[in-house]
PDB file of C-alpha atoms and ligand atoms in Angstrom:
ATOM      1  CA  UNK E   1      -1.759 -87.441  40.271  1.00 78.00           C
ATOM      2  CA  UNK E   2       0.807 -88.723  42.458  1.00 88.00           C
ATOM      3  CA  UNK E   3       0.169 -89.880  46.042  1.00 91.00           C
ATOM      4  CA  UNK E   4       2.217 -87.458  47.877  1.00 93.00           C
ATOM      5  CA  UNK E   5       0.851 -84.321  45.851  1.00 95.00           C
ATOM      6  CA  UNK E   6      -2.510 -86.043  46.774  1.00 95.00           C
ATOM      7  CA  UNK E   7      -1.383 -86.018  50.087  1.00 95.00           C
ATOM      8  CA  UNK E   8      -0.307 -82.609  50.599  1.00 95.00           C
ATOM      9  CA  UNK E   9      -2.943 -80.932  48.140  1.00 96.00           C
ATOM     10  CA  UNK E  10      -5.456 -82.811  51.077  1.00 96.00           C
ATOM     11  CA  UNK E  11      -3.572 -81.422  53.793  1.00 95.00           C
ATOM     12  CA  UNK E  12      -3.570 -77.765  52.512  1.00 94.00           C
ATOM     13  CA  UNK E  13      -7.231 -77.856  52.016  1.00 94.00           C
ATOM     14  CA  UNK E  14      -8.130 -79.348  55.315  1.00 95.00           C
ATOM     15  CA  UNK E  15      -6.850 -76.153  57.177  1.00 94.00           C
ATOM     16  CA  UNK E  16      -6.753 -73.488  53.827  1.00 95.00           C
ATOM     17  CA  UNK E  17      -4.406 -70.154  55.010  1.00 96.00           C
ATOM     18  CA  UNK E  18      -5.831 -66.499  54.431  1.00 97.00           C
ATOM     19  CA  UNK E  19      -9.426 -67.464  52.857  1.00 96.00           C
ATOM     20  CA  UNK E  20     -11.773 -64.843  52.907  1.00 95.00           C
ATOM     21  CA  UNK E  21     -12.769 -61.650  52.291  1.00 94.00           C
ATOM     22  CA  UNK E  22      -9.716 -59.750  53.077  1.00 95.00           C
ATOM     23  CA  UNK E  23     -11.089 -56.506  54.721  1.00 91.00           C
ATOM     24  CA  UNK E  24      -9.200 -53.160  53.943  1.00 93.00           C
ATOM     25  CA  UNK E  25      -7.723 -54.197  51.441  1.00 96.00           C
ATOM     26  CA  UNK E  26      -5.833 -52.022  48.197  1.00 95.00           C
ATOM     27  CA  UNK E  27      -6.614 -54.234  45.555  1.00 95.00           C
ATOM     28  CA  UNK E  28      -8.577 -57.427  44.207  1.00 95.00           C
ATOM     29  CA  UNK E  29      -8.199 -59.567  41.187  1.00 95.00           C
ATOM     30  CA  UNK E  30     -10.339 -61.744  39.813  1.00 93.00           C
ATOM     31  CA  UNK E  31     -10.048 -64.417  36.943  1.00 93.00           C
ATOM     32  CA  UNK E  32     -11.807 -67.731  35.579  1.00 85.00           C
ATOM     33  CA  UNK E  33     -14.586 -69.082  33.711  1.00 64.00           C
ATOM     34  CA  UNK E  34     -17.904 -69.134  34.609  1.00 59.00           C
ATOM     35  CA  UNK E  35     -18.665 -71.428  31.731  1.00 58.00           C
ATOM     36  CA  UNK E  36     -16.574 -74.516  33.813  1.00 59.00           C
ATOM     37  CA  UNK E  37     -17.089 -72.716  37.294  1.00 72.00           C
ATOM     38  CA  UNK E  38     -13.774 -71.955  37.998  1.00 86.00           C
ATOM     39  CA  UNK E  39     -13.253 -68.538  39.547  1.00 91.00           C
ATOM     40  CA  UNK E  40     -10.475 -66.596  41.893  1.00 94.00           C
ATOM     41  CA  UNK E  41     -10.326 -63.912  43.326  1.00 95.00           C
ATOM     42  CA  UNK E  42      -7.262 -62.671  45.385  1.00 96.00           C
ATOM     43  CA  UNK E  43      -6.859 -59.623  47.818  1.00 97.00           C
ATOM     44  CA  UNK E  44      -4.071 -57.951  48.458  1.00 97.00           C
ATOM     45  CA  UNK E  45      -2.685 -55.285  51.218  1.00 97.00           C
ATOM     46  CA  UNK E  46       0.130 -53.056  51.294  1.00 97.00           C
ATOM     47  CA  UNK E  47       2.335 -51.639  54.338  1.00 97.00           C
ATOM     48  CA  UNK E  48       5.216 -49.711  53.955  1.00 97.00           C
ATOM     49  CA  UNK E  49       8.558 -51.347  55.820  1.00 96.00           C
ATOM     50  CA  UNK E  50      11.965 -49.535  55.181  1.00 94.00           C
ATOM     51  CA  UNK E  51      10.683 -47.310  52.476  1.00 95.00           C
ATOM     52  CA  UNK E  52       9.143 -50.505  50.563  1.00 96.00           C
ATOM     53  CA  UNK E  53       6.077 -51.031  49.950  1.00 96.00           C
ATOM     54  CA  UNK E  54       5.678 -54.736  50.507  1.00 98.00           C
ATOM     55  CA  UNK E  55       2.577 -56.893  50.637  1.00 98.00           C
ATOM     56  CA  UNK E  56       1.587 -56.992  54.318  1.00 98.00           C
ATOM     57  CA  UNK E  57      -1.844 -59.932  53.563  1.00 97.00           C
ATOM     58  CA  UNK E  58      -2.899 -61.542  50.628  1.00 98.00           C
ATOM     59  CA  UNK E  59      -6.086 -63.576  50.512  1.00 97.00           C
ATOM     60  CA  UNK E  60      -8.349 -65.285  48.241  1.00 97.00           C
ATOM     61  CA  UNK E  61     -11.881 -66.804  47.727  1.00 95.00           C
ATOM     62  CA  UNK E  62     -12.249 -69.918  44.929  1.00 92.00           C
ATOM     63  CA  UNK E  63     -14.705 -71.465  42.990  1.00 86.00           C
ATOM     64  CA  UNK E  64     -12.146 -73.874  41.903  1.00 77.00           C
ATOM     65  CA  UNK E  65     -10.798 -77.284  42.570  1.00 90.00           C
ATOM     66  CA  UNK E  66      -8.862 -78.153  45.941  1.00 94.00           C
ATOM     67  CA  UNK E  67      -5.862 -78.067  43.956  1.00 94.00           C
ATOM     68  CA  UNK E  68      -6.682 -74.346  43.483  1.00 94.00           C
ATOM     69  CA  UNK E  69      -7.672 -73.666  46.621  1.00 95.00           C
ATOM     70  CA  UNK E  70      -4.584 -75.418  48.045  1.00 97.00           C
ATOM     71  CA  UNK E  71      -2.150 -73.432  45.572  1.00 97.00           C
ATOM     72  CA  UNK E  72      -3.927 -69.737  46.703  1.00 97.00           C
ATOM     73  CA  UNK E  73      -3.231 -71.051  50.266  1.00 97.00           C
ATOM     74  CA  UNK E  74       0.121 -71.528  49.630  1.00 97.00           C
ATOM     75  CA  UNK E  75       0.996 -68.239  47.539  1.00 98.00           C
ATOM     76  CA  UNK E  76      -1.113 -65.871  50.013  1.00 98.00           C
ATOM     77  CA  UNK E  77       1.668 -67.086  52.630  1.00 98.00           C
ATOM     78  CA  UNK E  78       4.421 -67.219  50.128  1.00 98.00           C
ATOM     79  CA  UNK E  79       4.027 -63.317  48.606  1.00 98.00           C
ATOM     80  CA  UNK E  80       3.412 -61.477  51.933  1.00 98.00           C
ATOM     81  CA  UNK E  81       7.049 -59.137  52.537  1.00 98.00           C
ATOM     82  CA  UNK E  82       7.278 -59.198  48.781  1.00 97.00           C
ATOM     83  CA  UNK E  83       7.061 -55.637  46.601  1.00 97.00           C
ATOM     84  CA  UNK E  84       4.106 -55.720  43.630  1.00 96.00           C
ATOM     85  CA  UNK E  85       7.437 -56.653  41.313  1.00 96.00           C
ATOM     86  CA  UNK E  86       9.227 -59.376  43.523  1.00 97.00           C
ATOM     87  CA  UNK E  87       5.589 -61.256  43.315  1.00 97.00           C
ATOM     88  CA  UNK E  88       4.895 -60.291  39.854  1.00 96.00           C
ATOM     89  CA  UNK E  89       8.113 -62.229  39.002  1.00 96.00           C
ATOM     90  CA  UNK E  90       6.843 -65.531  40.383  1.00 96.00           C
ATOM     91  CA  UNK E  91       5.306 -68.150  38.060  1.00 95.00           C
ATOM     92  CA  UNK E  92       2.931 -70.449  38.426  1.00 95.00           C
ATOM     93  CA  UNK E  93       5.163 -72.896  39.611  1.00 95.00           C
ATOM     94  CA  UNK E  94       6.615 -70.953  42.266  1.00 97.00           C
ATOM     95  CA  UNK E  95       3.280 -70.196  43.626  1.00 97.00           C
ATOM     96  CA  UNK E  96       2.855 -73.689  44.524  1.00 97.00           C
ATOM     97  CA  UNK E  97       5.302 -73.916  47.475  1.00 96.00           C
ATOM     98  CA  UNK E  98       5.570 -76.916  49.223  1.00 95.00           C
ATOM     99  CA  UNK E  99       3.062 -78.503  46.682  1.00 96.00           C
ATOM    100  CA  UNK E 100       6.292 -78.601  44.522  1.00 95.00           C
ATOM    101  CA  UNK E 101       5.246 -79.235  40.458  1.00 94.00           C
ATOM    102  CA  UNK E 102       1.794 -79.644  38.868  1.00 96.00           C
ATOM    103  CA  UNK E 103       1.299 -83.065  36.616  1.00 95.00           C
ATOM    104  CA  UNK E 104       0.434 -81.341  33.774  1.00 94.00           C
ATOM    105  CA  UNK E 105      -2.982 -81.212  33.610  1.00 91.00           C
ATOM    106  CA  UNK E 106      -3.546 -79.409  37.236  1.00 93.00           C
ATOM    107  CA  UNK E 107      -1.075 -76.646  35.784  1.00 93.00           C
ATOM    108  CA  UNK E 108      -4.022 -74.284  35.009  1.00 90.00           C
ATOM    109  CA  UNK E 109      -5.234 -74.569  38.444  1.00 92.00           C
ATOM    110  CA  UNK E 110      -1.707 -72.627  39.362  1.00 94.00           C
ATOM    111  CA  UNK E 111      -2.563 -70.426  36.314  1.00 93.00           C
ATOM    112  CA  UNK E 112      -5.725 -68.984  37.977  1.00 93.00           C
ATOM    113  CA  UNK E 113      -3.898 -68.225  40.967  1.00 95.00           C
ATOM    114  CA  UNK E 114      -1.388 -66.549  39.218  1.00 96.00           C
ATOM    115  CA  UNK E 115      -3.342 -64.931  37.012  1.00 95.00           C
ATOM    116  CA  UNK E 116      -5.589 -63.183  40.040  1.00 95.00           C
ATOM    117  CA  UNK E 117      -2.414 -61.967  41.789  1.00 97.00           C
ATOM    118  CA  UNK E 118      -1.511 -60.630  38.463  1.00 96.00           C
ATOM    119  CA  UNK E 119      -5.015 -58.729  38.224  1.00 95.00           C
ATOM    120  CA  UNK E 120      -4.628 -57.567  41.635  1.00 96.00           C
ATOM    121  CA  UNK E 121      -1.056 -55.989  41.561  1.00 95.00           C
ATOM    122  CA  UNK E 122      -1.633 -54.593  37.927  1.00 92.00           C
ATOM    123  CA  UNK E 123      -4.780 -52.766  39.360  1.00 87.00           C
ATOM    124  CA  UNK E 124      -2.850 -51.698  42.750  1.00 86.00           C
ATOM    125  CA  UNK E 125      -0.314 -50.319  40.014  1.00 83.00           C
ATOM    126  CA  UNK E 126      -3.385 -48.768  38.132  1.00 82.00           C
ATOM    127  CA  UNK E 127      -4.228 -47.486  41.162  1.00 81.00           C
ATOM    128  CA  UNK E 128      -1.599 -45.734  41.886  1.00 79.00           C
ATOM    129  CA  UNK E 129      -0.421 -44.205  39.090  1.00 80.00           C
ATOM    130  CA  UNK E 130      -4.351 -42.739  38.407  1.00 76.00           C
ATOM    131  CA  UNK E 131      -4.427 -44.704  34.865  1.00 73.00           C
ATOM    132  CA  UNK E 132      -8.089 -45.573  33.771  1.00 67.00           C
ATOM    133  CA  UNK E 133      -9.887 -48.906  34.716  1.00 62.00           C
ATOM    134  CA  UNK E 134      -8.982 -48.631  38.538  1.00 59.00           C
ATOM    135  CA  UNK E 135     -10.595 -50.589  40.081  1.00 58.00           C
ATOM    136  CA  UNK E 136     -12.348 -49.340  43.209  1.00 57.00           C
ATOM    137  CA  UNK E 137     -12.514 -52.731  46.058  1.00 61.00           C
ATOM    138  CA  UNK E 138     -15.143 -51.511  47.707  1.00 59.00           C
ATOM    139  CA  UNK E 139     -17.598 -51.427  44.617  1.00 56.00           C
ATOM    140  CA  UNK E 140     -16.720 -54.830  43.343  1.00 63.00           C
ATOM    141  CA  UNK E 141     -19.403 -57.213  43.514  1.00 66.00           C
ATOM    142  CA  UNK E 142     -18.895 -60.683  45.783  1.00 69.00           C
ATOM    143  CA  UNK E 143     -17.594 -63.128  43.816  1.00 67.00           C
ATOM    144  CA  UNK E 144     -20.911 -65.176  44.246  1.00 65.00           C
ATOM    145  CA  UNK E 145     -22.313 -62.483  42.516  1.00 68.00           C
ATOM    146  CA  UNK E 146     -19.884 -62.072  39.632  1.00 67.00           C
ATOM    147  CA  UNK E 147     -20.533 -66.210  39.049  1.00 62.00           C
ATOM    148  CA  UNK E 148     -24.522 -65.786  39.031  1.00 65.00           C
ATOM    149  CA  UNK E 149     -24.094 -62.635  37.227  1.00 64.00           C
ATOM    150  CA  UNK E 150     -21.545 -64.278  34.266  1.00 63.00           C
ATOM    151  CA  UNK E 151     -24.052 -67.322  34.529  1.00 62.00           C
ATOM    152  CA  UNK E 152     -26.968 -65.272  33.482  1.00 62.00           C
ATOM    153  CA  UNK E 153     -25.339 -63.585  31.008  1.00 56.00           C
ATOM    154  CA  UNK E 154     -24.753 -66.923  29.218  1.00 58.00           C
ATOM    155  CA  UNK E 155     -28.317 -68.059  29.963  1.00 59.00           C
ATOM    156  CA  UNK E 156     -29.444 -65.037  27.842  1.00 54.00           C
ATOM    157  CA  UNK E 157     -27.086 -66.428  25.077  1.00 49.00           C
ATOM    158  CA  UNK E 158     -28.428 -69.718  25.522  1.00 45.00           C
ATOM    159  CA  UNK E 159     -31.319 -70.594  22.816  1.00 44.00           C
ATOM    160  CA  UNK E 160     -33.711 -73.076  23.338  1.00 40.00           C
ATOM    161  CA  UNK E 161     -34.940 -74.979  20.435  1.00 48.00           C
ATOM    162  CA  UNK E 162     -38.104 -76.600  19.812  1.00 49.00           C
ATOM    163  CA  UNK E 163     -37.991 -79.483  17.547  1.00 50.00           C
ATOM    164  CA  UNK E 164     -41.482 -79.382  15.167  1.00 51.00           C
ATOM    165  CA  UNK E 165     -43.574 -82.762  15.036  1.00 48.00           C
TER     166      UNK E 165
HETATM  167 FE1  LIG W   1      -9.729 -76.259  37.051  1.00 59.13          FE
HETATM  168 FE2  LIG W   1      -8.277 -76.962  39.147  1.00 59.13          FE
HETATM  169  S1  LIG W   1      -9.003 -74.994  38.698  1.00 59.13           S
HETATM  170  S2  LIG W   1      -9.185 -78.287  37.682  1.00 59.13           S
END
């Protein structure tokens, strides 16, 4: 990685914007892999302005790398005043802001950002039009949980094999 993505993937970690538990919020996403650790989760809240509803906070909590963390940081900032489709249109690479591009193999870090603000608008949207699989925020377990839950899970698939003398 170059030193000036170094650089300003340190300095977006050392003060992180909007991480937390975002409280009220309309929606939550949540994506990764439990196998390699590497979970998001992103909040999101709506206000209306205009006759728009735009996204008034966005926040996140990561079990990821700093380059993660330092791209949810940066797109939390960058989609609030956006509608659910103005910040459904961004890619990965937008999301990363001042971080500018990826080297290539840091790109899925942008991916799981993306992909949790995906989750959360599509289940806002689910929301809202009543389809199935809405997902209530309130009843969603912390993501601490969801790891140690997904962990055990594959600890029951795990088989431990005794070798016979
Ligand atoms: Fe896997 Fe960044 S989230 S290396």
């Amino acid at each position: 990685m170059d030193e000036s993505l170094e650089k300003k993937i340190k300095e977006a970690i050392a003060n992180p914007k909007n991480m937390g538990e975002l409280a009220d919020a309309d929606s939550m996403g949540t994506v990764g892999n439990s196998d390699c650790g590497e979970m998001l989760r992103l909040w999101v809240k709506f206000k209306e302005d205009h006759g728009r509803k735009i996204i008034d906070q966005a926040s996140f909590q990561s079990f990821g790398c700093e380059t993660a963390i330092a791209v949810a940081s940066m797109a939390t900032e960058l989609i609030r005043g956006k509608t659910a489709k103005e910040a459904l249109a961004m890619r990965h690479d937008e999301l990363t802001g001042d971080l500018g591009a990826l080297p290539p193999m840091k790109i899925h870090c942008a991916q799981l950002v993306e992909g949790a603000l995906k989750a959360a608008l599509e289940a806002d949207n689910k929301k809202a039009t009543g389809a199935p699989g809405a997902t209530v925020v309130e009843n969603i377990p912390s993501l601490v949980d969801s790891l140690q839950r997904d962990q055990q899970i594959a600890q029951g698939k795990l088989r431990i094999l005794k070798e016979d003398k």
